[in-house]
PDB file of N, CA and C in Angstrom:
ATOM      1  N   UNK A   7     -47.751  87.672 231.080  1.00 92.00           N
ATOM      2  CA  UNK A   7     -48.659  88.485 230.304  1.00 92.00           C
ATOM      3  C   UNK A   7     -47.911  88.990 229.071  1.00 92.00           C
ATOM      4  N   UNK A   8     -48.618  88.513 227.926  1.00 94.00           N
ATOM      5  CA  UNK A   8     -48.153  89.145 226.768  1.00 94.00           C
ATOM      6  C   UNK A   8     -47.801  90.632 226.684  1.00 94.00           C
ATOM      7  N   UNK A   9     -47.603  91.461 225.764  1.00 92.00           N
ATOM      8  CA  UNK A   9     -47.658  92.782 224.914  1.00 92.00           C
ATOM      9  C   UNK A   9     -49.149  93.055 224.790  1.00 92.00           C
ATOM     10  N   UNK A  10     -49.835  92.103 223.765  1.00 93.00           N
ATOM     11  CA  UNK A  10     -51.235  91.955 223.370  1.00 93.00           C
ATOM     12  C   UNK A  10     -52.027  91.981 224.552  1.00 93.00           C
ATOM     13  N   UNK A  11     -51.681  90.924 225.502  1.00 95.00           N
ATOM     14  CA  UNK A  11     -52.796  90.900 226.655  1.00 95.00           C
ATOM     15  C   UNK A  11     -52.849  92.154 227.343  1.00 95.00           C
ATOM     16  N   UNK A  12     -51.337  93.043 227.570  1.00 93.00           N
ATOM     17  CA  UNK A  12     -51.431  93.976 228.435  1.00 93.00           C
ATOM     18  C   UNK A  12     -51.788  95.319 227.832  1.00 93.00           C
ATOM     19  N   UNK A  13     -51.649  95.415 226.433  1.00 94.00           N
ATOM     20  CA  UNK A  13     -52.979  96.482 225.972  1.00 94.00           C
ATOM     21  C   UNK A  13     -54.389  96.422 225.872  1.00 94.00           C
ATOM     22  N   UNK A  14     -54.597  95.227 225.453  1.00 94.00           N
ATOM     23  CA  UNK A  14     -56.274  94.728 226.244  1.00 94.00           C
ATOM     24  C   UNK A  14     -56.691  94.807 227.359  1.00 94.00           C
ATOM     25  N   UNK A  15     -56.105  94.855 228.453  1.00 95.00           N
ATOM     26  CA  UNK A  15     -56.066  94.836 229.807  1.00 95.00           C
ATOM     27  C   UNK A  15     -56.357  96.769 230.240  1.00 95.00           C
ATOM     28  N   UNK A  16     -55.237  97.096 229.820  1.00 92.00           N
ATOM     29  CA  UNK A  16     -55.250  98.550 229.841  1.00 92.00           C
ATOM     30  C   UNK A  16     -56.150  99.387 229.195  1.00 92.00           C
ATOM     31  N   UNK A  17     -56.707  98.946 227.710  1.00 93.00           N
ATOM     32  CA  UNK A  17     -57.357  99.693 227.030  1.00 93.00           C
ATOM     33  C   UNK A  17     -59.221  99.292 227.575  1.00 93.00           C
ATOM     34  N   UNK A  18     -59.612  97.904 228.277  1.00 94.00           N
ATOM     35  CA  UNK A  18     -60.461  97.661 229.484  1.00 94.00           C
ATOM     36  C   UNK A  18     -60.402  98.632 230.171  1.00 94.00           C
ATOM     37  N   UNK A  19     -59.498  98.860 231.384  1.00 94.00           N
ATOM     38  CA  UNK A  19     -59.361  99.305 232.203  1.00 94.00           C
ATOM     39  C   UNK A  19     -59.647 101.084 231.984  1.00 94.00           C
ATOM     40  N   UNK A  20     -58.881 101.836 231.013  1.00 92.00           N
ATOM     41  CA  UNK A  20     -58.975 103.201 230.883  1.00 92.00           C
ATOM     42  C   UNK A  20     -60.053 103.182 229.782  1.00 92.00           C
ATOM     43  N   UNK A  21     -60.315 102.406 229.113  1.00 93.00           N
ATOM     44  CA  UNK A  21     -61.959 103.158 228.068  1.00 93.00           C
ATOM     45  C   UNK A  21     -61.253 103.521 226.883  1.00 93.00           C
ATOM     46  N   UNK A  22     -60.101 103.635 226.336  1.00 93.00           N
ATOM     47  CA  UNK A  22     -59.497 104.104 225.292  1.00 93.00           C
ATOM     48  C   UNK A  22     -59.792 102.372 224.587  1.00 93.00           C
ATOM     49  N   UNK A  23     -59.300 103.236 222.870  1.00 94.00           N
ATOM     50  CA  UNK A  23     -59.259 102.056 222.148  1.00 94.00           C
ATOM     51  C   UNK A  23     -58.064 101.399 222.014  1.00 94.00           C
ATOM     52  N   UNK A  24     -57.983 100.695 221.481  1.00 94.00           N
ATOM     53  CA  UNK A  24     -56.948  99.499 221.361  1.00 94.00           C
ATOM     54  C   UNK A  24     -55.834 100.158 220.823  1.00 94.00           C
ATOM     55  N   UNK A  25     -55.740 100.659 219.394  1.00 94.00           N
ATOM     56  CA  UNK A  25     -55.149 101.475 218.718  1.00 94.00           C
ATOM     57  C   UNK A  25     -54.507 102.636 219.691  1.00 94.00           C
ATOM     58  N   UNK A  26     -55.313 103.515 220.490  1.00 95.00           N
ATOM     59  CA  UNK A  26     -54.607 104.376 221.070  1.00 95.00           C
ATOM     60  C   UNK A  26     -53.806 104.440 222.526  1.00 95.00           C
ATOM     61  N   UNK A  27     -54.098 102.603 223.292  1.00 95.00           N
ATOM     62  CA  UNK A  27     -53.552 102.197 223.729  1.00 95.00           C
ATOM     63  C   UNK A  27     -51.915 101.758 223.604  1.00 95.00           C
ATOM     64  N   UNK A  28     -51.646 100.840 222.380  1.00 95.00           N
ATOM     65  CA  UNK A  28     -50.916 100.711 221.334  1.00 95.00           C
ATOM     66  C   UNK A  28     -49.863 102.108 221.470  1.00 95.00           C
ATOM     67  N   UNK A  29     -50.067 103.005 221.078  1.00 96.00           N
ATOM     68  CA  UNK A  29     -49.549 104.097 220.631  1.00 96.00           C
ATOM     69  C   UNK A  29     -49.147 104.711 221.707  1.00 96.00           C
ATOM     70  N   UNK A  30     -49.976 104.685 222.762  1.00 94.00           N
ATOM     71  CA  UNK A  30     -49.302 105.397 224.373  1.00 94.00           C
ATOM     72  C   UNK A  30     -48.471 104.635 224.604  1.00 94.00           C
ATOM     73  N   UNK A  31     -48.607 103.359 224.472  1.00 94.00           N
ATOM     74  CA  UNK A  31     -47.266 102.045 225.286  1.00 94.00           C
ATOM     75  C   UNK A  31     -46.060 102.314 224.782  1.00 94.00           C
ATOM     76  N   UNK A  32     -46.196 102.186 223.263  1.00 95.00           N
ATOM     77  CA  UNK A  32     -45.116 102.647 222.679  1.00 95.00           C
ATOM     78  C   UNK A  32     -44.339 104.171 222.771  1.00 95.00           C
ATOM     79  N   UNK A  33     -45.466 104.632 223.010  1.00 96.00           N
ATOM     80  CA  UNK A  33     -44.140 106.382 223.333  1.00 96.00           C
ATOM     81  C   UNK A  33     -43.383 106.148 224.695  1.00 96.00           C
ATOM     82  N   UNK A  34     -44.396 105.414 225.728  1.00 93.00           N
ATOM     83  CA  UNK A  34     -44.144 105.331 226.554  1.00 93.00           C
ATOM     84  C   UNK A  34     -42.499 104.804 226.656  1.00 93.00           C
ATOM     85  N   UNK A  35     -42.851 103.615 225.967  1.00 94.00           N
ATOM     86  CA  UNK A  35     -41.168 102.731 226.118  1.00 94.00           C
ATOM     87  C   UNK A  35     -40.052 103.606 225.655  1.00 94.00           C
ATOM     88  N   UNK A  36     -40.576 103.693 224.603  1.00 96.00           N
ATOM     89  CA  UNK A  36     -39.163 105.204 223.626  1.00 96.00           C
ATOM     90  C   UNK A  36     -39.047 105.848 224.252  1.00 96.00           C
ATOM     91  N   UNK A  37     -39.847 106.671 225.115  1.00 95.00           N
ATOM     92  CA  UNK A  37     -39.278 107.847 226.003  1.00 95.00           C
ATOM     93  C   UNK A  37     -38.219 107.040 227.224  1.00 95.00           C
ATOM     94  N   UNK A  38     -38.922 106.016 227.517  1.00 94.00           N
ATOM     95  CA  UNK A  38     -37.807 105.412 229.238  1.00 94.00           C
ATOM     96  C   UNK A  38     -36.455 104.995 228.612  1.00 94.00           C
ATOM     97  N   UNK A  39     -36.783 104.272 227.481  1.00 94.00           N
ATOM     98  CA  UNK A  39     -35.655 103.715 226.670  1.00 94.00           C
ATOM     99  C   UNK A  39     -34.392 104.881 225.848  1.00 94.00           C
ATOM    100  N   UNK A  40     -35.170 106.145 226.073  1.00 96.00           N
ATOM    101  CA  UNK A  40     -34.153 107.241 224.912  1.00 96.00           C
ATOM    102  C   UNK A  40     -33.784 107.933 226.399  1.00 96.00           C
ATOM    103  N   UNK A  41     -33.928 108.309 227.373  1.00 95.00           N
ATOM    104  CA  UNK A  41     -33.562 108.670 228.384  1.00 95.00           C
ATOM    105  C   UNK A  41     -32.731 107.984 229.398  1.00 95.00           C
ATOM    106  N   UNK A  42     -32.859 106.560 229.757  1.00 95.00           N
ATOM    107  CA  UNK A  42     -31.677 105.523 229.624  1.00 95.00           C
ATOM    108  C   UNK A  42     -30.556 105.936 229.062  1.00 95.00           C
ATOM    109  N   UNK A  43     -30.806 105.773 227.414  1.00 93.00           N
ATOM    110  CA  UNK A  43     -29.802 105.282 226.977  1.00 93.00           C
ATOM    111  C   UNK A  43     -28.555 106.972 226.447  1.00 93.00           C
ATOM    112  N   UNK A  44     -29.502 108.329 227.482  1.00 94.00           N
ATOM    113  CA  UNK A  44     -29.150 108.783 227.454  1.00 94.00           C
ATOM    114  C   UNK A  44     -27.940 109.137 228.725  1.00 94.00           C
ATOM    115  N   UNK A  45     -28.514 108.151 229.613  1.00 93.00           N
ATOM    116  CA  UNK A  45     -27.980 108.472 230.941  1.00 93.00           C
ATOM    117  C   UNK A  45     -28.574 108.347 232.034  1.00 93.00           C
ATOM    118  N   UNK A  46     -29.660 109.083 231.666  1.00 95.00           N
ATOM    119  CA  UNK A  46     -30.646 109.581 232.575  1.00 95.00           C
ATOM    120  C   UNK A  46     -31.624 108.595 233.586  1.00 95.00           C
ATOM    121  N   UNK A  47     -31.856 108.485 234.838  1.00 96.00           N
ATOM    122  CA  UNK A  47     -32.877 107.416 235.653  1.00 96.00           C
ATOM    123  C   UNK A  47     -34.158 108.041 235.259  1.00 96.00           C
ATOM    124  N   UNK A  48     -35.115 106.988 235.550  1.00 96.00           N
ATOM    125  CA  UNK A  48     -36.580 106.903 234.931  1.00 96.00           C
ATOM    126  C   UNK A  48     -37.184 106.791 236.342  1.00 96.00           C
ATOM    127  N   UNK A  49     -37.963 107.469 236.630  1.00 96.00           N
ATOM    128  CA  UNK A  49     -38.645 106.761 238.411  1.00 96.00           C
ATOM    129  C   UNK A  49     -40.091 107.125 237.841  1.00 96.00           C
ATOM    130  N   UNK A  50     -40.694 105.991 238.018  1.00 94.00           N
ATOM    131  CA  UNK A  50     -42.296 106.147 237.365  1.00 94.00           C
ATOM    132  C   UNK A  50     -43.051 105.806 238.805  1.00 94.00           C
ATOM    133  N   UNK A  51     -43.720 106.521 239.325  1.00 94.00           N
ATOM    134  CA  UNK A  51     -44.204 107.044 240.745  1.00 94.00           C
ATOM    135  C   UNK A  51     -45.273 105.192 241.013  1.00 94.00           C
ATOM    136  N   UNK A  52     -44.920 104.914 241.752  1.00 92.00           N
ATOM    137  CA  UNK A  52     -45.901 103.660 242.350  1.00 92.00           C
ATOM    138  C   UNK A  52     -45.585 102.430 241.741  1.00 92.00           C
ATOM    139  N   UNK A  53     -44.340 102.914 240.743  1.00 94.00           N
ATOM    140  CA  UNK A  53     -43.824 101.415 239.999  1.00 94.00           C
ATOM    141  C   UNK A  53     -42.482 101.052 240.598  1.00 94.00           C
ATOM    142  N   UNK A  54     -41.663 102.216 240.198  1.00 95.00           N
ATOM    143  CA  UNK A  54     -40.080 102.011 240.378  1.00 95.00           C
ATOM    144  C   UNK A  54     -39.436 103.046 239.869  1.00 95.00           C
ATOM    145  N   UNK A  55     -37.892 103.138 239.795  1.00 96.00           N
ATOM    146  CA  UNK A  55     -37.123 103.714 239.080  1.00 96.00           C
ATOM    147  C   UNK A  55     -35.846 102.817 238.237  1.00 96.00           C
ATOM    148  N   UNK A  56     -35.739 103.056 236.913  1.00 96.00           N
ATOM    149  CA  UNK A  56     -34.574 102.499 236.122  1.00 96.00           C
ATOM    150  C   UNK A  56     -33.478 103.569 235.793  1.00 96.00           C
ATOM    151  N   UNK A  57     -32.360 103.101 236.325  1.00 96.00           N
ATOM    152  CA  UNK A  57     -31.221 103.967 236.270  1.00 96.00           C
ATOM    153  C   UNK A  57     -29.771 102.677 235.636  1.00 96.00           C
ATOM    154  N   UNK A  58     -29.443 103.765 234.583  1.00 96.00           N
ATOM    155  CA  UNK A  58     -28.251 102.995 234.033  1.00 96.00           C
ATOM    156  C   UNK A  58     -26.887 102.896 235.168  1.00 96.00           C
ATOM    157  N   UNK A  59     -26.201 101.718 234.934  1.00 95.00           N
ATOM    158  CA  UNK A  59     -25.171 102.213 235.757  1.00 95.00           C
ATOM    159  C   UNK A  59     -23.989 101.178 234.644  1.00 95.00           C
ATOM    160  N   UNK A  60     -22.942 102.073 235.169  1.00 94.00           N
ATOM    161  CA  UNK A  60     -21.390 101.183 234.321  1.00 94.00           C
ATOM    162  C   UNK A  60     -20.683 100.358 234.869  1.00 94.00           C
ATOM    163  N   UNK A  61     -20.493  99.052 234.922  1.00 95.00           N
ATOM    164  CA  UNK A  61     -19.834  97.992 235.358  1.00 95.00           C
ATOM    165  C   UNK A  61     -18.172  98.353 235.038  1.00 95.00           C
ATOM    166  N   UNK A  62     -17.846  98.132 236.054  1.00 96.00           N
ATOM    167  CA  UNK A  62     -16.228  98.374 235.810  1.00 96.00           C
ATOM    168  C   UNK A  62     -15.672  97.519 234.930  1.00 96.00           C
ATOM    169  N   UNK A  63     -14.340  97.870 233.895  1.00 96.00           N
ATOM    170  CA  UNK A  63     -13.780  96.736 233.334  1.00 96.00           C
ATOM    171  C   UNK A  63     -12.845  96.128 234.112  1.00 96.00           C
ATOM    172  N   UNK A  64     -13.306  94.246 234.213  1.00 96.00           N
ATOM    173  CA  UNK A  64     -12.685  93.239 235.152  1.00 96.00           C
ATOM    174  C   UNK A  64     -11.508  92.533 234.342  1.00 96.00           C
ATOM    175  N   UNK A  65     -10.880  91.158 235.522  1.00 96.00           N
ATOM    176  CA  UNK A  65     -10.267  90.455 234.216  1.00 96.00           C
ATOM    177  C   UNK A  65     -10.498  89.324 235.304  1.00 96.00           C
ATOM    178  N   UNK A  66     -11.052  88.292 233.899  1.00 96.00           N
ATOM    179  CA  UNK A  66     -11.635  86.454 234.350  1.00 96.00           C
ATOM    180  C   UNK A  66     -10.851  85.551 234.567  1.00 96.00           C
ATOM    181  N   UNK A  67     -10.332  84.752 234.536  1.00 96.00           N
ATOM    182  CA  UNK A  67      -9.737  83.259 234.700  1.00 96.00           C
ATOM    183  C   UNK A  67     -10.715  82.289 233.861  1.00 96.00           C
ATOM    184  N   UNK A  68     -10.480  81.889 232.562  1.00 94.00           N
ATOM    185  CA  UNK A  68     -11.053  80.905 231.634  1.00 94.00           C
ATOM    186  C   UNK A  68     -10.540  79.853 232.000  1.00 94.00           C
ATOM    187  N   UNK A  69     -10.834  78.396 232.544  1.00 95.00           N
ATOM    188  CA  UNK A  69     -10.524  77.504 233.098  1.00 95.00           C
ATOM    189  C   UNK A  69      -9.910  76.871 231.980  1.00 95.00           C
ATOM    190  N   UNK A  70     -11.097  76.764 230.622  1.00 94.00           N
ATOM    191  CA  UNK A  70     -10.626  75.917 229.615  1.00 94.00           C
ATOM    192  C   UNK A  70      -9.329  76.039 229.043  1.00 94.00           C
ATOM    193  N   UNK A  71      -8.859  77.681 228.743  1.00 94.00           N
ATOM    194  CA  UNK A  71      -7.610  78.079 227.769  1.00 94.00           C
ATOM    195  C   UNK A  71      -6.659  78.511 229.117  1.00 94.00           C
ATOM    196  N   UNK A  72      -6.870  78.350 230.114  1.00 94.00           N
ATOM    197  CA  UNK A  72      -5.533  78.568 231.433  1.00 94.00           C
ATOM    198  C   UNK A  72      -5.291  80.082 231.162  1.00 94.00           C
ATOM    199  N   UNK A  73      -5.923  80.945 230.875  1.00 96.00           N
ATOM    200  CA  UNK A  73      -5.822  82.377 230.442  1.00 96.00           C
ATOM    201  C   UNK A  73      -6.713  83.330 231.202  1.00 96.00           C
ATOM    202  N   UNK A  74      -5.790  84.744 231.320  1.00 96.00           N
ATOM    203  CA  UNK A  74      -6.566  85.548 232.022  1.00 96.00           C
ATOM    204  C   UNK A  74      -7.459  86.370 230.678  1.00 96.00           C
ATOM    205  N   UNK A  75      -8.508  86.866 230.883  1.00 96.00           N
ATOM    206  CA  UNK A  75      -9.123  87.392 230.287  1.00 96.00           C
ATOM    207  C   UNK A  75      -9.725  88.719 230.407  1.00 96.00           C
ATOM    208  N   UNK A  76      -9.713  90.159 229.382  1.00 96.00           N
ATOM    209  CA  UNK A  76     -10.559  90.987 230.281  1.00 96.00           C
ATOM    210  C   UNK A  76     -11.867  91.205 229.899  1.00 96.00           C
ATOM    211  N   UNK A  77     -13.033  91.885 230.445  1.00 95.00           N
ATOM    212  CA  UNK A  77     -13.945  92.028 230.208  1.00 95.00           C
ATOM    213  C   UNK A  77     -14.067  93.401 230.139  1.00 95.00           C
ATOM    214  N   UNK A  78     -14.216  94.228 229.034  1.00 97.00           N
ATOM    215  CA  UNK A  78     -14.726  95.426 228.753  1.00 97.00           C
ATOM    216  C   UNK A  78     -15.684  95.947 230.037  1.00 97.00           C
ATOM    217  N   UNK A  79     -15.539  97.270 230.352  1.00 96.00           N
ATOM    218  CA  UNK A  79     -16.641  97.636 231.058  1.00 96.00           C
ATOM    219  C   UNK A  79     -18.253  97.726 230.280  1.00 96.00           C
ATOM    220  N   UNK A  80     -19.070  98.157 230.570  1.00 95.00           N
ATOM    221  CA  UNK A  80     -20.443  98.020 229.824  1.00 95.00           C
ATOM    222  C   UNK A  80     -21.292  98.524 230.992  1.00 95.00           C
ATOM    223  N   UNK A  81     -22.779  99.305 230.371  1.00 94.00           N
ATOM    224  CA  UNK A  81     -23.418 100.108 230.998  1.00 94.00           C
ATOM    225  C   UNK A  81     -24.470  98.642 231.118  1.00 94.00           C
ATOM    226  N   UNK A  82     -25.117  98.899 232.431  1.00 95.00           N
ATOM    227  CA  UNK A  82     -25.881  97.418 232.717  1.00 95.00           C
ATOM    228  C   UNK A  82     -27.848  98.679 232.942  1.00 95.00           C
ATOM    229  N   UNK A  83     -28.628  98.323 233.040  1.00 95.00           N
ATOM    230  CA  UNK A  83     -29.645  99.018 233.724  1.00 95.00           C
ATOM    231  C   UNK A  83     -29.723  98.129 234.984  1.00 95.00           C
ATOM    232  N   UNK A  84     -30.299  99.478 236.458  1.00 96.00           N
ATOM    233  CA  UNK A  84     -30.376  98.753 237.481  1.00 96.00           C
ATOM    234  C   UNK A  84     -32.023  98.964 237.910  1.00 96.00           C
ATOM    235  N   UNK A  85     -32.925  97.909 238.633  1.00 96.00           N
ATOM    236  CA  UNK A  85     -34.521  98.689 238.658  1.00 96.00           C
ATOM    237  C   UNK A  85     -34.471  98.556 240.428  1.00 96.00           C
ATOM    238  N   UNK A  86     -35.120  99.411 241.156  1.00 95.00           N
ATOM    239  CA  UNK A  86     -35.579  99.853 242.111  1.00 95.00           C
ATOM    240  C   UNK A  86     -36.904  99.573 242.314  1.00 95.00           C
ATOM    241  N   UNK A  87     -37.551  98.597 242.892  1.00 93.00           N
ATOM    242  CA  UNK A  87     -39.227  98.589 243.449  1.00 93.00           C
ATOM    243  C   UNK A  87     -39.337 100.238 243.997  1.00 93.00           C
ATOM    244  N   UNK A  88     -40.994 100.749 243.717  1.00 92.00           N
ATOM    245  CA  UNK A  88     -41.163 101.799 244.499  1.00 92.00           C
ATOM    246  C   UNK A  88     -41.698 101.561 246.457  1.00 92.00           C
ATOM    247  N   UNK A  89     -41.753 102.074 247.229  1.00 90.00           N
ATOM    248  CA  UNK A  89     -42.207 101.544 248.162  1.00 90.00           C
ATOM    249  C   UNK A  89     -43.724 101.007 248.313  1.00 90.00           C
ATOM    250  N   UNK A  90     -44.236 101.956 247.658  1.00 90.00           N
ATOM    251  CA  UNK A  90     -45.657 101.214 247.303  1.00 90.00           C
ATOM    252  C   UNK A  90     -46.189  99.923 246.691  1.00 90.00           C
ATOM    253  N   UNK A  91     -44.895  99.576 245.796  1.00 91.00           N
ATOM    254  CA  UNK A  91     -45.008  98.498 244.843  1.00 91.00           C
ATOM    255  C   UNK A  91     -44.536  97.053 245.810  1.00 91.00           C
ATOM    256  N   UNK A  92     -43.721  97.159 246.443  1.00 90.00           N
ATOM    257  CA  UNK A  92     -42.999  96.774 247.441  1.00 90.00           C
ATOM    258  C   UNK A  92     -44.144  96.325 248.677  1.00 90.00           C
ATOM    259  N   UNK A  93     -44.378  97.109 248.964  1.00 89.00           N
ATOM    260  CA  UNK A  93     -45.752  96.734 249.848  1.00 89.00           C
ATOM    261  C   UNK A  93     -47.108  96.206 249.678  1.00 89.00           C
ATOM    262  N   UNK A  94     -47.192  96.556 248.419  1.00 89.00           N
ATOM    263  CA  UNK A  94     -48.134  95.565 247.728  1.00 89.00           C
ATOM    264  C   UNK A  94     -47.294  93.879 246.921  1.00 89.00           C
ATOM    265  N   UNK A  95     -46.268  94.089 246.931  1.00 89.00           N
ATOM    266  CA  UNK A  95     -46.280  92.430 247.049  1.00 89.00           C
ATOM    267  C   UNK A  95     -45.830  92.008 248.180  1.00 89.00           C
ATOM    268  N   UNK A  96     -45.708  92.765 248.994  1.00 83.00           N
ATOM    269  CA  UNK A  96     -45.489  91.972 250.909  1.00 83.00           C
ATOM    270  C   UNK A  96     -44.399  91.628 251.165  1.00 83.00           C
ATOM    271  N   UNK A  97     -43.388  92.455 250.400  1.00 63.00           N
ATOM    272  CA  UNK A  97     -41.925  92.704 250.709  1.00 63.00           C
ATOM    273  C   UNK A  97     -41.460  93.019 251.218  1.00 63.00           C
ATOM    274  N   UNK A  98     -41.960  93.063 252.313  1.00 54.00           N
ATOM    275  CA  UNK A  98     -40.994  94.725 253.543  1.00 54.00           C
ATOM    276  C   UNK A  98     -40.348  93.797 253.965  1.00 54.00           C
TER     277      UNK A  98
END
């Protein structure tokens, strides 16, 4: 499902217009996305929760150059099914 399809879908579904569909999606994302990238986990009730987490810094074995390598640590996002969501796709 597109962007497009899933504000058509939504703006069907709740009676709002297209335009103010549009405009909720988008605060929507900025808010999960500025709270992320503040730190902070997102748990949106019957969907899931997104919580950042930090990957430790490792070190690789490059086969090609016979060299060890390291890899910077880096913040990854992790997502959580809610249990409801979970049970509606027949996951238990």
């Amino acid at each position: 499902m597109t962007n497009k399809e899933f504000i058509e879908k939504l703006s069907q579904k709740s009676g709002f217009e297209i335009d103010e569909v549009k405009e909720l999606s988008s605060s929507l994302i900025d808010a999960v996305v500025t709270n992320i990238a503040d730190g902070n986990s997102v748990t949106i009730q019957g969907f899931g929760s997104f919580e950042p987490r930090e990957k430790a810094e490792r070190k690789i074995y490059n086969p090609t150059t016979k060299t060890y390598m390291v890899i910077p640590s880096k913040t990854t996002l992790s997502y959580k099914l809610s249990a409801a969501l979970k049970e509606k796709l027949n996951m238990e």
